[in-house]
Coordinates of C-alpha atoms in Angstrom, one line a residue:
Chain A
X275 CA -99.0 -85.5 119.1
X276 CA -99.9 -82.1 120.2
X277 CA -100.8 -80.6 117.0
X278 CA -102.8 -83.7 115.7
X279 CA -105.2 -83.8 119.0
X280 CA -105.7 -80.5 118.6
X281 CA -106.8 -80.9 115.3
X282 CA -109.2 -83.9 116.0
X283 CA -110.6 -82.2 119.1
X284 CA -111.0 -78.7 117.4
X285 CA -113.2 -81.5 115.0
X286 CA -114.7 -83.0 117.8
X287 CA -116.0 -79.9 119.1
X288 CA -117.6 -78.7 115.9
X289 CA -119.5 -82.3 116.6
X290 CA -120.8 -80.8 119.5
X291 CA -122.9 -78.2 118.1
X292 CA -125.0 -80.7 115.9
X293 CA -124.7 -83.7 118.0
X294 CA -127.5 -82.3 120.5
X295 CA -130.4 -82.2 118.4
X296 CA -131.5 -78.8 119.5
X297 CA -132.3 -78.0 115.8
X298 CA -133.1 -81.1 114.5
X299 CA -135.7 -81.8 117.3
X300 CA -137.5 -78.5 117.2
X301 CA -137.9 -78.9 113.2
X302 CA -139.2 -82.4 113.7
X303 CA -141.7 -80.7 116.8
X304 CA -143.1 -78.0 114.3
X305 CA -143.2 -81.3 111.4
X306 CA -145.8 -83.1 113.5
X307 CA -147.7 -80.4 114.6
X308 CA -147.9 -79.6 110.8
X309 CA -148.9 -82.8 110.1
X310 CA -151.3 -83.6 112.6
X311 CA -153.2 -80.2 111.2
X312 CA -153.6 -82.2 107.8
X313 CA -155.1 -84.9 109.7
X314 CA -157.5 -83.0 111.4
X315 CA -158.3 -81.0 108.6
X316 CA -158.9 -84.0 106.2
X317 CA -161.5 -85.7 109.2
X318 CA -163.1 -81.9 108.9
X319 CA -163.4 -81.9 105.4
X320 CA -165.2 -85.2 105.8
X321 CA -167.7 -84.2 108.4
X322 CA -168.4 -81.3 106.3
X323 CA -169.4 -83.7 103.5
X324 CA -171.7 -86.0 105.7
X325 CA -175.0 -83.7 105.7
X326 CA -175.2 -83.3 102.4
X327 CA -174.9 -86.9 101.8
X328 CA -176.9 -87.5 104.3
X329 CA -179.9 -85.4 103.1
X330 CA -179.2 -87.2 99.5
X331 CA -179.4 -90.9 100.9
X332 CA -182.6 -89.7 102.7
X333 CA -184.5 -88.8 99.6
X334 CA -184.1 -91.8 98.7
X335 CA -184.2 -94.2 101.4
X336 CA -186.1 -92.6 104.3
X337 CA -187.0 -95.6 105.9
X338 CA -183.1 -96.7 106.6
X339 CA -183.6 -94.6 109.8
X340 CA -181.3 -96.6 111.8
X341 CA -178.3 -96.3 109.4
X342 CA -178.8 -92.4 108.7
X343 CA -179.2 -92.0 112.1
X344 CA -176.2 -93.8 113.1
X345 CA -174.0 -91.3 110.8
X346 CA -175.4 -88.2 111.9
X347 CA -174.2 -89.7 116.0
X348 CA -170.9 -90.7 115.0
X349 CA -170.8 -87.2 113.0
X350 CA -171.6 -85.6 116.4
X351 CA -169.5 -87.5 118.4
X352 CA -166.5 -86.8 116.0
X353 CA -167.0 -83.1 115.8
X354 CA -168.3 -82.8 119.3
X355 CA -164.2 -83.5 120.0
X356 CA -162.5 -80.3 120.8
X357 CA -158.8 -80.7 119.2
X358 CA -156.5 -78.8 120.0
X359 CA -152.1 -79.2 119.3
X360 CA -152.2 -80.5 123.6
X361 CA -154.2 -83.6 122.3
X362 CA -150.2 -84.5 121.0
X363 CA -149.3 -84.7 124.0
X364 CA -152.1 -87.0 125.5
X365 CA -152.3 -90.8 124.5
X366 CA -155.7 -90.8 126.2
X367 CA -157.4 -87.5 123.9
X368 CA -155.4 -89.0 121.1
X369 CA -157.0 -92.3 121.4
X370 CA -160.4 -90.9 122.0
X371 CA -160.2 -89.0 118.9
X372 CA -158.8 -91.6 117.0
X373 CA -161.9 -93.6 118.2
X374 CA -164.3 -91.1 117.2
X375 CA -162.8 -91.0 113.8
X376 CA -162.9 -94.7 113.5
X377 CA -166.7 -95.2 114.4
X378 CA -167.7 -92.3 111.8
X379 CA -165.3 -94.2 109.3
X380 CA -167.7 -98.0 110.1
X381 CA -170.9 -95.7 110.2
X382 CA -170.0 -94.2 106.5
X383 CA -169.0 -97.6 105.2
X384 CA -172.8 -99.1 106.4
X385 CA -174.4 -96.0 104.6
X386 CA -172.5 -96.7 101.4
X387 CA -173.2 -100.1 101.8
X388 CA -177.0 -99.6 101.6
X389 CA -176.9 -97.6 98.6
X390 CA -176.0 -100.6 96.7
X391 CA -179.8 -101.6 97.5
X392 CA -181.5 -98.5 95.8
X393 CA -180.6 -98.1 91.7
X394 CA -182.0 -94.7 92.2
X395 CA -180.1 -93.6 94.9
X396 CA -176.9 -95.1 93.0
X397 CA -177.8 -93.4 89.3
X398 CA -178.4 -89.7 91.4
X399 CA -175.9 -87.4 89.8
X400 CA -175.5 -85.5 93.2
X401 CA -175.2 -88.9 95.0
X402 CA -172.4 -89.8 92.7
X403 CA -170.6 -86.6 93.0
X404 CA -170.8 -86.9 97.0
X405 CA -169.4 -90.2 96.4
X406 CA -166.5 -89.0 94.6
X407 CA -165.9 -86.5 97.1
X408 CA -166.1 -88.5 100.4
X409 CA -163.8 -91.5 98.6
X410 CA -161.1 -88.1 97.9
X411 CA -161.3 -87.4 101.5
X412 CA -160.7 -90.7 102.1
X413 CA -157.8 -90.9 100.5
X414 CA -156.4 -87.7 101.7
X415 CA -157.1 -88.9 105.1
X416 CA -155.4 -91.8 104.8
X417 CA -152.2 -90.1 102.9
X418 CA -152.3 -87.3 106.0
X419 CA -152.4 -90.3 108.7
X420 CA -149.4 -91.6 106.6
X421 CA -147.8 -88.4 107.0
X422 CA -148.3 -87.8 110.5
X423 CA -147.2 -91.7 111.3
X424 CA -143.4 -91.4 109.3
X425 CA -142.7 -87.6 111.0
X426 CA -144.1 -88.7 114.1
X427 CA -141.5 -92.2 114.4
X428 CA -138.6 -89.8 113.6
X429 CA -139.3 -87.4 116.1
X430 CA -139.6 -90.0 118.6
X431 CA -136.5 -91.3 117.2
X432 CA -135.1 -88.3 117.9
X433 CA -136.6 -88.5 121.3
X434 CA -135.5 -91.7 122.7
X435 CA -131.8 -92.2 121.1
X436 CA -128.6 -90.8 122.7
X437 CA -128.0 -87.8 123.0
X438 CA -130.3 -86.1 121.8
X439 CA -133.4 -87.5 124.4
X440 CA -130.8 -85.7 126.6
X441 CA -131.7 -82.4 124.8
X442 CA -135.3 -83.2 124.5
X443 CA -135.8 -83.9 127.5
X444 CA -133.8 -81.6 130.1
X445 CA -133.8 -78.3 127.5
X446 CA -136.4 -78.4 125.4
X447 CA -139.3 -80.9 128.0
X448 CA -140.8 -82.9 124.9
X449 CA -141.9 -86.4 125.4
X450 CA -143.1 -89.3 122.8
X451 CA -146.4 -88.8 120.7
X452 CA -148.8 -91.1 120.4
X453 CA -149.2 -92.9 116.5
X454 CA -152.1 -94.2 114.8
X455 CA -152.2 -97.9 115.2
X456 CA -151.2 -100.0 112.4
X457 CA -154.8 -102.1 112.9
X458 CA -156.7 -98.8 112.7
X459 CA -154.2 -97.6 109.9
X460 CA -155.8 -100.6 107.6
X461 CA -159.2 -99.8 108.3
X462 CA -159.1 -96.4 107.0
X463 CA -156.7 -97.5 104.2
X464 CA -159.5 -99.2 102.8
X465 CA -162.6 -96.5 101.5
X466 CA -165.8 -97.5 101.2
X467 CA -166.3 -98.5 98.1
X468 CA -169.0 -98.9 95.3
X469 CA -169.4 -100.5 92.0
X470 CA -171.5 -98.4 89.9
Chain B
X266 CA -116.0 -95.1 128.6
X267 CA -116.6 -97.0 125.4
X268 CA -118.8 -99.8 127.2
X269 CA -121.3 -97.0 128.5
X270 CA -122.3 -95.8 125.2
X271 CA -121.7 -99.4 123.1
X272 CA -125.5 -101.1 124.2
X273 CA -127.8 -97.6 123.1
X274 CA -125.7 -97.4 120.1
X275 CA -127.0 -101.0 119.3
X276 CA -130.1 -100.0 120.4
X277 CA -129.4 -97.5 118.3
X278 CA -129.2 -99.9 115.2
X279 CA -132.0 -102.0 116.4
X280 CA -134.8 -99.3 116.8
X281 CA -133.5 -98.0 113.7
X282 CA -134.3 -101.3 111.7
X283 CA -137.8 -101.2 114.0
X284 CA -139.0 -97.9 112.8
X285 CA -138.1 -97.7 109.4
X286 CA -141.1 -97.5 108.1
X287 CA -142.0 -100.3 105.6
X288 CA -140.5 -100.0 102.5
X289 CA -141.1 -103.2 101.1
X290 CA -143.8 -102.8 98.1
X291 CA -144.7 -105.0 95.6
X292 CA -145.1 -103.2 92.8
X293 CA -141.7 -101.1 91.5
X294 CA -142.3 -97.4 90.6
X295 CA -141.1 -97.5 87.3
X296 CA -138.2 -94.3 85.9
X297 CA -139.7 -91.4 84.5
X298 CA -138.7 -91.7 81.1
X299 CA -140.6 -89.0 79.4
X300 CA -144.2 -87.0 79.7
X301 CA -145.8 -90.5 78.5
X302 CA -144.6 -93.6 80.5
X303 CA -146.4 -96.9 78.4
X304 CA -145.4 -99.8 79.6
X305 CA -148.4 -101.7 78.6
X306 CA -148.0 -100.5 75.0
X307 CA -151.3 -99.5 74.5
X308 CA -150.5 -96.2 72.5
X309 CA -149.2 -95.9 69.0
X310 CA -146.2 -94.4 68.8
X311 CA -147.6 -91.1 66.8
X312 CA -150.1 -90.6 69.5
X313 CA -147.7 -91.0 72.2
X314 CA -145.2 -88.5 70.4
X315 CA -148.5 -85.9 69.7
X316 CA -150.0 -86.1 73.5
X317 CA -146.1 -85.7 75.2
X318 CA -145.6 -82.2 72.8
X319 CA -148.6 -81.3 73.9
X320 CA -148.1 -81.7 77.3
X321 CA -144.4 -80.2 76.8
X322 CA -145.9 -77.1 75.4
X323 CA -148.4 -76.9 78.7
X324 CA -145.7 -77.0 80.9
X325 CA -143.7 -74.1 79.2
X326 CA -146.7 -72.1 79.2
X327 CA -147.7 -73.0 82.6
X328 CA -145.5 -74.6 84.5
X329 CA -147.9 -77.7 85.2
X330 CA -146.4 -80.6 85.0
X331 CA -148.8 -83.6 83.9
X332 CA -147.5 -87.3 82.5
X333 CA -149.1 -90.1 81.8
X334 CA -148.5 -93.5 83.3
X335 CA -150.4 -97.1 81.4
X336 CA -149.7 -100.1 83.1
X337 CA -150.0 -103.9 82.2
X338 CA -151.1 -104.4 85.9
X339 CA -151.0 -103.3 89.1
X340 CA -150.2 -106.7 90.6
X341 CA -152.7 -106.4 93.6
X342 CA -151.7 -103.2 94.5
X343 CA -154.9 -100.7 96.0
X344 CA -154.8 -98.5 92.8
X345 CA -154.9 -95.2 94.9
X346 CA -151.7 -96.4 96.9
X347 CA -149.6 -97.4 94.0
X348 CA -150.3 -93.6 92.3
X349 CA -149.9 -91.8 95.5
X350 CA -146.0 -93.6 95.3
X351 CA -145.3 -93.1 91.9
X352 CA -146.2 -89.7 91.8
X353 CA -144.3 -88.5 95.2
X354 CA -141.7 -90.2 93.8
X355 CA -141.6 -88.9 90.3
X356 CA -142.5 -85.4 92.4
X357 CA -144.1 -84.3 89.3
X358 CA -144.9 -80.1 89.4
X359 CA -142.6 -77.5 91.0
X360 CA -141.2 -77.8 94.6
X361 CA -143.8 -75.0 96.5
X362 CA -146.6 -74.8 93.7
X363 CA -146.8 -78.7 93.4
X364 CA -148.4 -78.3 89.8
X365 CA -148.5 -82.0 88.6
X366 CA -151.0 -84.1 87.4
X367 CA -150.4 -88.1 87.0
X368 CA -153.4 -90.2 85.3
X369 CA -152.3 -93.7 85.5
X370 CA -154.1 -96.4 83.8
X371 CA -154.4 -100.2 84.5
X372 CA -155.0 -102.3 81.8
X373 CA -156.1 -106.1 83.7
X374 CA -157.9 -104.5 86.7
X375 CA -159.6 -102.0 84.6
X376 CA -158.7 -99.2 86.8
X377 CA -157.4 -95.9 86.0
X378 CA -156.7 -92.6 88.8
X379 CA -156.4 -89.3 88.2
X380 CA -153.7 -88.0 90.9
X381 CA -153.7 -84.3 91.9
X382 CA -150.7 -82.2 93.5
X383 CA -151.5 -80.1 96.1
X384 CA -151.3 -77.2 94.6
X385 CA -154.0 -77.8 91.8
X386 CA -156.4 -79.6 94.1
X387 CA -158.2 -76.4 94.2
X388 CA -159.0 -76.5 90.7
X389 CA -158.8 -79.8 89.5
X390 CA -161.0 -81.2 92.4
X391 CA -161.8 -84.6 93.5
X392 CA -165.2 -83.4 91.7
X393 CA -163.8 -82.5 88.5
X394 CA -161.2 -85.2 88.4
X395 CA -164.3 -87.8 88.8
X396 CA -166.0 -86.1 86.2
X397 CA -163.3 -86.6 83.7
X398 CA -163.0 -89.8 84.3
X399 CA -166.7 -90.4 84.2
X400 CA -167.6 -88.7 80.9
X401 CA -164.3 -87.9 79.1
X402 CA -162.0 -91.2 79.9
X403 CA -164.5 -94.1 80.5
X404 CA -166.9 -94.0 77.6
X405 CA -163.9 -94.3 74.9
X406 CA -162.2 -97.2 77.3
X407 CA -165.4 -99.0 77.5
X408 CA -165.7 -99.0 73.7
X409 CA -162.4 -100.4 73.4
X410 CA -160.5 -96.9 72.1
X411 CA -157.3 -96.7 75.0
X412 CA -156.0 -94.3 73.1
X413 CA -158.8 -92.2 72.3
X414 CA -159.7 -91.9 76.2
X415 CA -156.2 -91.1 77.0
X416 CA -156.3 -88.2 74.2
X417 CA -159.8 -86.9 75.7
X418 CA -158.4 -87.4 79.7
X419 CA -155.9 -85.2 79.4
X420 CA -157.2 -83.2 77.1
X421 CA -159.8 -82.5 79.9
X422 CA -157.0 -82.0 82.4
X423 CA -154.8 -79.6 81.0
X424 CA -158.0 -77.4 79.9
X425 CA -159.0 -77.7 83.6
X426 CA -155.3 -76.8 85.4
X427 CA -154.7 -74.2 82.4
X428 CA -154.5 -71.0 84.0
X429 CA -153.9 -72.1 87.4
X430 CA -150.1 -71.0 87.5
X431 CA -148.0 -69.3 85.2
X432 CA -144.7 -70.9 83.8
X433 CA -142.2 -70.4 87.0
X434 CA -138.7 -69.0 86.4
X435 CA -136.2 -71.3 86.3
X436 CA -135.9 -73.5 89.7
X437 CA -133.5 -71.3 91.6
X438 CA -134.9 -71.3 94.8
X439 CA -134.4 -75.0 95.2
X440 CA -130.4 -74.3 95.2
X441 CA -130.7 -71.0 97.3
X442 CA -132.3 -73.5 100.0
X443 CA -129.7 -75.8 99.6
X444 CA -127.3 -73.3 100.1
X445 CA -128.2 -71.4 102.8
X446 CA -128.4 -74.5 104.7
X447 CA -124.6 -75.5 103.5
X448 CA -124.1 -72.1 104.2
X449 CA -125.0 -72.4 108.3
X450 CA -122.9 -75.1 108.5
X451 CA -120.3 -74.2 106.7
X452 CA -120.2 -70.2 109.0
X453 CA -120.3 -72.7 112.2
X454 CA -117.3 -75.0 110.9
X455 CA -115.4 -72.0 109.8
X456 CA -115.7 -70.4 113.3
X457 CA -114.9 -73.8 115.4
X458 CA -112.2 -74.3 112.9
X459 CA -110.7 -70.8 113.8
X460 CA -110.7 -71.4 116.9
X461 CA -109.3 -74.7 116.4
X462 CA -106.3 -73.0 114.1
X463 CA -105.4 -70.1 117.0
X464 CA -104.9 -73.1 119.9
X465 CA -103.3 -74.9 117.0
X466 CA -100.5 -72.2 115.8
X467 CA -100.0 -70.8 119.3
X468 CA -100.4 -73.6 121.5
X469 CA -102.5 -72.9 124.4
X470 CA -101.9 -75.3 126.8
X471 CA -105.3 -74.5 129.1
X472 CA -107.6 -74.4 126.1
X473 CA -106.3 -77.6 125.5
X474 CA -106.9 -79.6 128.9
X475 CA -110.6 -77.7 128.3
X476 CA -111.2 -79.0 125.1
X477 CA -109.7 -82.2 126.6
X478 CA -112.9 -82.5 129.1
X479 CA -115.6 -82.0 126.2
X480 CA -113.9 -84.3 124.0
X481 CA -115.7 -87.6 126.1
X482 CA -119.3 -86.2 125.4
X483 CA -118.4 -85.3 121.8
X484 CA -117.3 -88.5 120.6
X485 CA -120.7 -90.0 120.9
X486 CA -122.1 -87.3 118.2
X487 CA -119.1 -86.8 115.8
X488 CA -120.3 -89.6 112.7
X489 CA -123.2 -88.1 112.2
X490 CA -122.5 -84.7 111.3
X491 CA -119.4 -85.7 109.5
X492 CA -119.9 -83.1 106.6
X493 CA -120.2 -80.3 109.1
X494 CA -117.1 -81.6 110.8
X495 CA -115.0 -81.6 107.3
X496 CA -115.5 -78.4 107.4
X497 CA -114.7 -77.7 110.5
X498 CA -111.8 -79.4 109.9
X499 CA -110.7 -78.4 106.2
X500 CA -110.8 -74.8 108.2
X501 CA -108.6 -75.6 110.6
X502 CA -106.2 -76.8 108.7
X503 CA -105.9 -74.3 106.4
X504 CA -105.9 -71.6 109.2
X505 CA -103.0 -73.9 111.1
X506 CA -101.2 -73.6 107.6
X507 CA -101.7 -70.3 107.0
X508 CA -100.7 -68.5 110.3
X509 CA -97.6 -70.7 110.7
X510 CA -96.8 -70.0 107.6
X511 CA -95.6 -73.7 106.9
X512 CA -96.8 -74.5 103.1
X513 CA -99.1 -72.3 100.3
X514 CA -102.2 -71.1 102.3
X515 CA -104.8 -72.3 99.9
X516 CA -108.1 -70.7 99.9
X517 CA -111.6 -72.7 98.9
X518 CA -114.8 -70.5 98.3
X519 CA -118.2 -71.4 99.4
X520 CA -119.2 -73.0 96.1
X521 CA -117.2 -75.7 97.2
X522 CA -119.7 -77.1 99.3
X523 CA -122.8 -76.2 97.5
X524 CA -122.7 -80.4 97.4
X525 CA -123.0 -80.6 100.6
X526 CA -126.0 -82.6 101.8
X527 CA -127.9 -82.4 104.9
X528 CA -129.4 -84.9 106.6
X529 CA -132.8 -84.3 106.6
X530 CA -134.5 -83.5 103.3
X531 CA -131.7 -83.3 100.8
X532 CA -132.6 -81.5 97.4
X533 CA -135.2 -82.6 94.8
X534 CA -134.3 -83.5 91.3
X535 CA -133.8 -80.1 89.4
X536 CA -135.7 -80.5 86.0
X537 CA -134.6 -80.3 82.5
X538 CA -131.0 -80.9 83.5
X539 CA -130.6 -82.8 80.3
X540 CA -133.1 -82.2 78.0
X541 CA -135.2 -85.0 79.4
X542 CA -138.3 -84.7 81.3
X543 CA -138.1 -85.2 85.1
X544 CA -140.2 -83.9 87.7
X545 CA -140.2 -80.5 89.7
X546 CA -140.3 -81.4 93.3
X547 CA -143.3 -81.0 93.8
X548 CA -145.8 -82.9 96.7
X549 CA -149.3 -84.7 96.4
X550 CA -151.2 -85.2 99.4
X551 CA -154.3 -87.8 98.0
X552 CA -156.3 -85.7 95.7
X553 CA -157.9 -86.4 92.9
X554 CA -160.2 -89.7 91.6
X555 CA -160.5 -93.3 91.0
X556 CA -162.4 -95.0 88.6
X557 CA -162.8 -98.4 86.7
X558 CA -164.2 -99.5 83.2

């Protein structure tokens, strides 16, 4: 007997030194953070796109004022969101952001949508190009949401299930993150999109 | 003890089935058989043969990886989606430069999608990528001439990404990752299983009753490190054998474990293992352009 549980606990404690996370958690903790950056910096790259397009659609079709002018407010209100790595750790800014993000992606879809009214507008060669660029970023976007959404379930795996919320949270103090909805996932999924 | 432990561990299970994310797709990412993957048979043989050494010699001189991928259909699938999957799949380009390019065409929907790896969005951009398709691909497609367009696409491509990188040495720094993370394990399993061998040969009683009280809490965790705990235990053993001098102390090196696998991550694919064509290891994050003739 005596050799034999020696052996399995000598095994058993090896166990030990995995079986708490500690590694595992922090890796997934810097994963998230990582990939909430490429969210945020896919929504940037969008809103930097939005003027331009903007001043292009307006050349064209001035008197769409209502449209135009409801891009360049949900622009503002998107930008006008200050994010920063805490907003991980606050359903409420989470949701707010996500909101934001979500009214500039319905106030982008109407804009494209008028296009389809103006052949000029829709045979512009910088119109086109801007088109190409904002349906990119709107597939980055949605591959960076993706992204975020898989690290994100496995660090709050790792979060909730035994042992290791032990180790998450009396050592290291880190609580469930809040996910893009799967509702909201589907309206992004989907660009605006144009026949030409 | 048991009972305490029993309901999260089904929980366990449960959440595990919950959170997986969904895997289910309809369409099946098809194997990378070469540079060229037609399964619509929409390219001559000669042509397929011609574009695939071209693409061959790009990638010695470069590094880039770019294939090809013409479909009958895409069975419903959002054309964007179903490229994104192949192509993290196939992990086209090399693991930290992700260098590959992936145009995939679709015959019934008309559709076609130039798919960019992360590390060539910079320059082949969502710009330049719509461009090609816009005035190199869909003029021939329109007239009919599949494989003409295909010819002129990547033509375009490769003359766009050429220059970008230059061909990487071979893909050692894959297995030095891999090892060093064996290696961690392996250095903590060799110092527990020391340990382990000293009580063993010498028989400490009060190291015993201590490990005795850890053992309740370690129980819970031992399945799912399992590799590091074979080496924990292989140590052991051989340690237990060695100082009591009981049968031949036999002695493994580190390249034993080299297979090791951890649990997050694993390795990618190393390329030209067999003179086939398989991809790098390299990532895709959405760039690139749609189209449709």
């Amino acid at each position: 007997m005596g050799r034999v549980y020696m052996i399995v606990l000598g095994v058993l404690m090896t166990g030990g030194l995995w079986g708490c996370g500690y590694n595992d958690l922090q890796g997934l903790d810097e994963d998230t953070k990582a990939a909430w950056s490429e969210v945020v910096n896919q929504y940037q790259r969008r809103a930097d796109l939005i003027p331009n397009l903007v001043a292009t659609v307006k050349g064209y079709a001035a008197h769409e004022k209502e449209t135009l002018e409801g891009v360049v407010q949900a622009r503002a209100h998107a930008t006008g969101i200050q994010v920063t790595p805490e907003m991980l750790k606050d359903p409420a800014a989470f949701e707010q952001f996500q909101k934001a993000q979500a009214g500039l992606t319905s106030a982008l879809g109407r804009l494209i949508a008028i296009a389809e009214n103006y052949p000029n507008l829709k045979a512009d060669q910088n119109f086109r190009d801007l088109q190409s660029q904002l349906e990119g970023t709107e597939n980055r976007i949605t591959v960076a949401r993706k992204r975020y959404i898989d690290r994100v379930a496995e660090y709050n795996k790792m979060v909730r299930y035994f042992p290791t919320n032990l180790t998450a949270k009396f050592i290291l103090h880190l609580d469930e993150r809040p996910n893009f909805s799967v509702a909201d996932e589907k309206a992004v999924a989907k660009p605006p999109e144009v026949k030409f | 003890m048991s009972r305490v432990w029993r309901q999260p561990a089904r929980l366990v299970v449960f959440l595990g089935f919950l959170l997986n994310p969904l895997l289910l797709s309809a369409l099946e990412v098809p194997p990378l058989t070469g540079r060229i993957v037609d399964l619509a048979g929409a390219l001559p043989a000669h042509d397929s043969e011609q574009l695939s050494a071209r693409l061959e010699a790009h990638e010695q001189q470069t590094g880039n990886q770019v294939a090809v991928l013409i479909l009958p259909s895409l069975e419903g699938e959002p054309v964007e989606e179903y490229s994104h999957r192949v192509a993290t799949t196939w992990r086209l380009g090399r693991k930290g430069t992700d260098n590959g390019v992936l145009l995939l065409i679709a015959l019934k929907e008309r559709k076609l999608r130039i798919e960019v790896g992360y590390g060539l969005e910079g320059t082949l951009t969502d710009l330049r990528s719509a461009h090609i398709i816009r005035n190199e691909i869909v003029p021939r497609f329109k007239a009919g001439d599949i494989p003409a367009g295909v010819r002129a696409g990547t033509d375009a491509i490769v003359r766009t990404i050429e220059g970008t990188y230059q061909a990487a040495e071979s893909p050692t720094r894959d297995r030095q990752l891999l090892q060093s993370s064996a290696f961690q394990y392996v250095i903590i399993g060799i110092f527990v299983g020391f340990l382990a061998g000293l009580v063993l040969s010498q028989g400490l009683r009060r190291a015993r009753a201590l490990l005795g009280a850890v053992l309740t809490f370690m129980v819970a965790q031992a399945a799912s490190i399992l590799w590091g705990v074979a080496a924990a235990g292989l140590t052991a053993v051989l340690l237990w054998m060695a100082l009591s001098a009981k049968g031949p102390g036999r002695r493994r090196g580190f390249d034993d474990w080299t297979w090791y696998r951890s649990s997050r991550g694993g390795w990618s694919g190393g390329s030209f293992d067999h003179g086939g064509f398989s991809g790098g290891g390299g990532d895709f994050g959405g760039g690139g352009a749609s189209g449709d003739w």
